[in-house]
Amino acid sequence: MKKILVLLTALMFIFTLVGCSSTETKKDEPKEQTTAQETKENKESVELNISAAASLKDALEEINVNYEKETGNKVILNLAGSGKLVQQILEGAPADLFISASNAKMKDLVEKGNVEESAVSTLLENDLVMIVPKDSQEKVEKIEDLENVNGKIAIGEVETVPAGQYAKDSLTSLGLWDKIQDKIVYAKDVRAVLSYVEQGEVVAGFVYNSDATVAENSQIAQVVPADSHKPIVYPIAVLKDSPNAEAAKSYEDFLKTEESTKIFEKFGFKVPTK
């Protein structure tokens, strides 16, 4: 009888050890799986350098919040006049994807070999508008009024800011360019033009409709006739030497989703019909 009790006690002790070992193994498994998942996520997340026209600022900042949350990737946004961005890219600045405010600036990168022509597509369209300060003492209701105003008129640098070139083309087409050149103040990008008008430093300025949607102290006096300048389009393309080409293309596709296009439209952009 004593031998049987000893045997039963030994068996119970063995079963207890096996049970504890199994429980500890099961407890450890989720931890190992979680660690593996975290490692995978950290390994796959990338930093994307996006060079984009300054007029895209507000829309892209909102879209990027959604993109980063969905993908875990980080977007580093470099905003400036399209011509300035081209200069930076040609000088070796990091850029995975370029969004220009004109076909001409994108063409510069294609001709230099930085972008494949087949990779270029049109992301957005826009309108050029003339804005004036809300509390302006000058009566500027239409573009023709600029000939008789006493104050300054702001446009983007013609060589580096597409909106500046569009403005010059329009003013030339309307026969006003030569008459008002001494009143022109040049700005580094359209947001600088908007700032000049908002602060009352000029009596009028030429920006995109999308810029006017975020204005607080200025208003649209006139939409510039579309036939007085070239069509305003925003071409987009992944750079040939991007170290994150696949992720950059994925970001481009994200910008074309219904969710993103609604945000672009909210900020005054037009989405091309397919």
CSV table of C-alpha atoms in Angstrom, one decimal, residues 5-243:
chain,number,residue,atom,x,y,z
A,5,LEU,CA,0.9,5.8,-2.5
A,6,VAL,CA,4.5,6.7,-3.3
A,7,LEU,CA,3.9,5.9,-7.0
A,8,LEU,CA,0.8,8.0,-7.2
A,9,THR,CA,2.5,10.9,-5.5
A,10,ALA,CA,5.4,10.7,-8.0
A,11,LEU,CA,3.0,10.6,-11.0
A,12,MET,CA,1.1,13.6,-9.7
A,13,PHE,CA,4.3,15.5,-9.3
A,14,ILE,CA,5.3,14.7,-12.9
A,15,PHE,CA,1.9,15.8,-14.3
A,16,THR,CA,2.2,19.1,-12.4
A,17,LEU,CA,5.6,19.8,-13.9
A,18,VAL,CA,4.4,19.1,-17.4
A,19,GLY,CA,1.3,21.3,-17.0
A,20,CYS,CA,3.4,24.2,-15.7
A,21,SER,CA,5.8,23.8,-18.6
A,22,SER,CA,3.0,23.8,-21.1
A,23,THR,CA,1.3,26.9,-19.6
A,24,GLU,CA,4.6,28.8,-19.6
A,25,THR,CA,5.2,27.9,-23.3
A,26,LYS,CA,1.7,29.1,-24.2
A,27,LYS,CA,2.2,32.4,-22.3
A,28,ASP,CA,5.5,33.0,-24.2
A,29,GLU,CA,4.1,32.3,-27.6
A,30,PRO,CA,2.0,35.5,-28.0
A,31,LYS,CA,5.0,37.6,-26.8
A,32,GLU,CA,7.2,36.0,-29.4
A,33,GLN,CA,4.6,36.5,-32.1
A,34,THR,CA,4.1,40.2,-31.1
A,35,THR,CA,7.8,40.8,-31.1
A,36,ALA,CA,8.1,39.3,-34.6
A,37,GLN,CA,5.2,41.4,-35.9
A,38,GLU,CA,6.7,44.6,-34.4
A,39,THR,CA,10.0,43.8,-36.1
A,40,LYS,CA,8.3,43.3,-39.4
A,41,GLU,CA,6.5,46.6,-39.1
A,42,ASN,CA,9.6,48.5,-38.2
A,43,LYS,CA,11.5,46.8,-41.1
A,44,GLU,CA,8.9,47.7,-43.7
A,45,SER,CA,8.2,51.3,-42.7
A,46,VAL,CA,10.1,53.9,-44.8
A,47,GLU,CA,10.6,57.7,-44.9
A,48,LEU,CA,9.4,59.2,-48.2
A,49,ASN,CA,10.8,62.5,-49.4
A,50,ILE,CA,8.0,64.3,-51.3
A,51,SER,CA,8.9,67.5,-53.3
A,52,ALA,CA,5.7,69.3,-54.0
A,53,ALA,CA,4.5,72.7,-55.3
A,54,ALA,CA,3.8,75.1,-52.4
A,55,SER,CA,0.1,75.4,-53.4
A,56,LEU,CA,-0.4,71.8,-52.3
A,57,LYS,CA,0.5,72.4,-48.7
A,58,ASP,CA,-2.8,72.2,-46.9
A,59,ALA,CA,-4.3,69.4,-48.9
A,60,LEU,CA,-1.2,67.2,-48.7
A,61,GLU,CA,-0.7,67.8,-44.9
A,62,GLU,CA,-4.3,66.5,-44.3
A,63,ILE,CA,-3.8,63.5,-46.7
A,64,ASN,CA,-0.5,62.6,-45.2
A,65,VAL,CA,-2.1,62.1,-41.8
A,66,ASN,CA,-4.3,59.4,-43.3
A,67,TYR,CA,-1.5,57.9,-45.3
A,68,GLU,CA,0.9,57.6,-42.4
A,69,LYS,CA,-1.8,56.1,-40.2
A,70,GLU,CA,-2.7,53.5,-42.8
A,71,THR,CA,0.8,52.5,-43.9
A,72,GLY,CA,3.1,53.3,-41.0
A,73,ASN,CA,5.4,55.2,-43.4
A,74,LYS,CA,6.7,58.7,-42.7
A,75,VAL,CA,6.2,61.5,-45.2
A,76,ILE,CA,8.8,64.3,-45.3
A,77,LEU,CA,7.2,67.1,-47.2
A,78,ASN,CA,9.4,69.6,-49.1
A,79,LEU,CA,7.3,72.5,-50.3
A,80,ALA,CA,8.5,75.3,-52.6
A,81,GLY,CA,8.0,76.8,-56.1
A,82,SER,CA,8.2,74.1,-58.7
A,83,GLY,CA,11.3,75.6,-60.4
A,84,LYS,CA,13.1,75.8,-57.0
A,85,LEU,CA,12.3,72.1,-56.4
A,86,VAL,CA,13.7,71.2,-59.8
A,87,GLN,CA,16.9,73.0,-58.9
A,88,GLN,CA,17.1,71.2,-55.6
A,89,ILE,CA,16.6,67.8,-57.2
A,90,LEU,CA,19.2,68.4,-59.9
A,91,GLU,CA,21.6,69.4,-57.2
A,92,GLY,CA,21.1,66.1,-55.4
A,93,ALA,CA,18.5,66.9,-52.8
A,94,PRO,CA,16.7,63.7,-51.6
A,95,ALA,CA,13.4,63.2,-53.4
A,96,ASP,CA,11.3,60.1,-54.0
A,97,LEU,CA,8.4,61.8,-55.8
A,98,PHE,CA,7.8,65.1,-57.4
A,99,ILE,CA,4.5,67.0,-57.9
A,100,SER,CA,4.9,70.1,-60.1
A,101,ALA,CA,2.5,72.9,-60.7
A,102,SER,CA,3.3,72.9,-64.4
A,103,ASN,CA,4.2,70.4,-67.2
A,104,ALA,CA,7.2,72.6,-68.1
A,105,LYS,CA,9.0,72.0,-64.8
A,106,MET,CA,8.3,68.2,-64.9
A,107,LYS,CA,9.6,68.2,-68.5
A,108,ASP,CA,12.9,69.7,-67.2
A,109,LEU,CA,13.4,66.6,-65.0
A,110,VAL,CA,12.5,64.3,-67.8
A,111,GLU,CA,15.0,65.9,-70.2
A,112,LYS,CA,17.7,65.7,-67.5
A,113,GLY,CA,17.0,62.0,-67.0
A,114,ASN,CA,15.7,62.2,-63.5
A,115,VAL,CA,12.2,61.1,-64.4
A,116,GLU,CA,11.0,58.5,-66.9
A,117,GLU,CA,8.5,60.2,-69.3
A,118,SER,CA,6.2,57.1,-69.0
A,119,ALA,CA,6.0,57.6,-65.3
A,120,VAL,CA,4.4,61.0,-65.5
A,121,SER,CA,0.7,61.4,-65.1
A,122,THR,CA,-1.7,64.4,-64.3
A,123,LEU,CA,-2.8,64.5,-60.7
A,124,LEU,CA,-4.8,67.7,-60.5
A,125,GLU,CA,-5.9,70.9,-62.2
A,126,ASN,CA,-6.4,74.4,-60.9
A,127,ASP,CA,-7.6,77.9,-61.7
A,128,LEU,CA,-5.6,81.2,-61.5
A,129,VAL,CA,-7.4,84.0,-59.5
A,130,MET,CA,-6.7,87.6,-58.6
A,131,ILE,CA,-7.1,88.2,-54.9
A,132,VAL,CA,-7.3,91.5,-53.0
A,133,PRO,CA,-7.3,92.4,-49.3
A,134,LYS,CA,-10.7,92.4,-47.7
A,135,ASP,CA,-10.2,95.9,-46.2
A,136,SER,CA,-8.5,97.4,-49.2
A,137,GLN,CA,-9.1,101.1,-49.9
A,138,GLU,CA,-8.2,100.5,-53.6
A,139,LYS,CA,-11.1,99.6,-55.9
A,140,VAL,CA,-9.9,96.5,-57.6
A,141,GLU,CA,-12.7,94.4,-59.0
A,142,LYS,CA,-11.3,93.2,-62.2
A,143,ILE,CA,-7.9,92.7,-63.7
A,144,GLU,CA,-8.1,95.8,-65.9
A,145,ASP,CA,-8.4,97.9,-62.8
A,146,LEU,CA,-4.7,97.2,-62.1
A,147,GLU,CA,-3.6,99.8,-64.6
A,148,ASN,CA,-4.9,102.6,-62.4
A,149,VAL,CA,-4.1,101.4,-58.9
A,150,ASN,CA,-1.4,103.2,-56.8
A,151,GLY,CA,-0.2,100.2,-54.9
A,152,LYS,CA,1.9,97.1,-55.7
A,153,ILE,CA,0.8,93.9,-57.3
A,154,ALA,CA,2.3,90.5,-56.3
A,155,ILE,CA,3.0,87.5,-58.5
A,156,GLY,CA,5.4,84.6,-58.2
A,157,GLU,CA,8.9,84.7,-59.6
A,158,VAL,CA,8.3,84.0,-63.3
A,159,GLU,CA,11.3,81.7,-63.8
A,160,THR,CA,10.7,79.4,-60.8
A,161,VAL,CA,7.0,79.8,-59.8
A,162,PRO,CA,4.5,78.5,-62.4
A,163,ALA,CA,1.8,80.7,-61.1
A,164,GLY,CA,4.0,83.7,-61.8
A,165,GLN,CA,4.4,82.5,-65.4
A,166,TYR,CA,0.7,82.0,-65.7
A,167,ALA,CA,0.1,85.5,-64.3
A,168,LYS,CA,2.6,87.1,-66.8
A,169,ASP,CA,1.0,85.2,-69.7
A,170,SER,CA,-2.5,86.4,-68.7
A,171,LEU,CA,-1.4,90.0,-68.2
A,172,THR,CA,0.4,90.0,-71.5
A,173,SER,CA,-2.6,88.5,-73.2
A,174,LEU,CA,-4.8,91.2,-71.8
A,175,GLY,CA,-2.4,93.9,-72.8
A,176,LEU,CA,-1.5,95.0,-69.3
A,177,TRP,CA,2.0,93.5,-68.6
A,178,ASP,CA,4.0,96.4,-70.1
A,179,LYS,CA,1.8,98.9,-68.4
A,180,ILE,CA,2.1,97.6,-64.8
A,181,GLN,CA,5.6,96.2,-64.6
A,182,ASP,CA,6.8,98.9,-62.3
A,183,LYS,CA,4.1,97.9,-59.8
A,184,ILE,CA,5.0,94.2,-59.8
A,185,VAL,CA,6.5,92.6,-56.6
A,186,TYR,CA,7.9,89.1,-57.1
A,187,ALA,CA,7.5,86.4,-54.5
A,188,LYS,CA,9.3,83.1,-53.9
A,189,ASP,CA,6.0,81.0,-54.3
A,190,VAL,CA,2.3,81.4,-54.3
A,191,ARG,CA,2.0,81.2,-50.5
A,192,ALA,CA,4.3,84.2,-50.3
A,193,VAL,CA,2.0,86.1,-52.7
A,194,LEU,CA,-1.0,85.1,-50.5
A,195,SER,CA,0.9,86.4,-47.4
A,196,TYR,CA,1.6,89.8,-49.1
A,197,VAL,CA,-2.1,90.2,-49.9
A,198,GLU,CA,-3.3,89.0,-46.5
A,199,GLN,CA,-1.0,91.5,-44.7
A,200,GLY,CA,-2.1,94.4,-47.0
A,201,GLU,CA,1.4,94.9,-48.4
A,202,VAL,CA,0.0,94.9,-51.9
A,203,VAL,CA,-3.3,95.8,-53.5
A,204,ALA,CA,-3.7,92.6,-55.5
A,205,GLY,CA,-2.0,89.3,-56.1
A,206,PHE,CA,-2.2,86.3,-58.4
A,207,VAL,CA,-2.6,82.8,-56.8
A,208,TYR,CA,-4.3,79.6,-57.4
A,209,ASN,CA,-8.0,79.0,-56.5
A,210,SER,CA,-6.7,76.4,-54.0
A,211,ASP,CA,-4.7,79.1,-52.2
A,212,ALA,CA,-7.7,81.4,-51.9
A,213,THR,CA,-9.6,78.7,-50.1
A,214,VAL,CA,-7.4,79.0,-47.1
A,215,ALA,CA,-7.3,82.8,-47.1
A,216,GLU,CA,-8.6,84.7,-44.1
A,217,ASN,CA,-8.0,88.4,-44.8
A,218,SER,CA,-8.3,88.4,-48.6
A,219,GLN,CA,-10.9,87.5,-51.2
A,220,ILE,CA,-11.1,86.6,-54.9
A,221,ALA,CA,-11.8,89.6,-57.1
A,222,GLN,CA,-11.8,87.7,-60.4
A,223,VAL,CA,-11.0,84.3,-61.8
A,224,VAL,CA,-8.5,84.8,-64.5
A,225,PRO,CA,-9.8,83.8,-68.0
A,226,ALA,CA,-8.5,80.3,-68.7
A,227,ASP,CA,-7.9,81.1,-72.3
A,228,SER,CA,-5.3,83.8,-71.3
A,229,HIS,CA,-2.7,81.3,-70.1
A,230,LYS,CA,-1.8,77.6,-70.6
A,231,PRO,CA,-3.8,75.0,-68.7
A,232,ILE,CA,-2.8,74.7,-65.1
A,233,VAL,CA,-2.0,71.1,-64.3
A,234,TYR,CA,-0.1,69.2,-61.6
A,235,PRO,CA,2.0,66.4,-63.1
A,236,ILE,CA,3.3,63.7,-60.7
A,237,ALA,CA,6.1,61.2,-61.0
A,238,VAL,CA,8.4,58.9,-59.0
A,239,LEU,CA,12.1,59.8,-59.4
A,240,LYS,CA,14.2,57.3,-61.3
A,241,ASP,CA,16.9,57.1,-58.6
A,242,SER,CA,14.4,56.9,-55.6
A,243,PRO,CA,15.6,54.3,-53.1
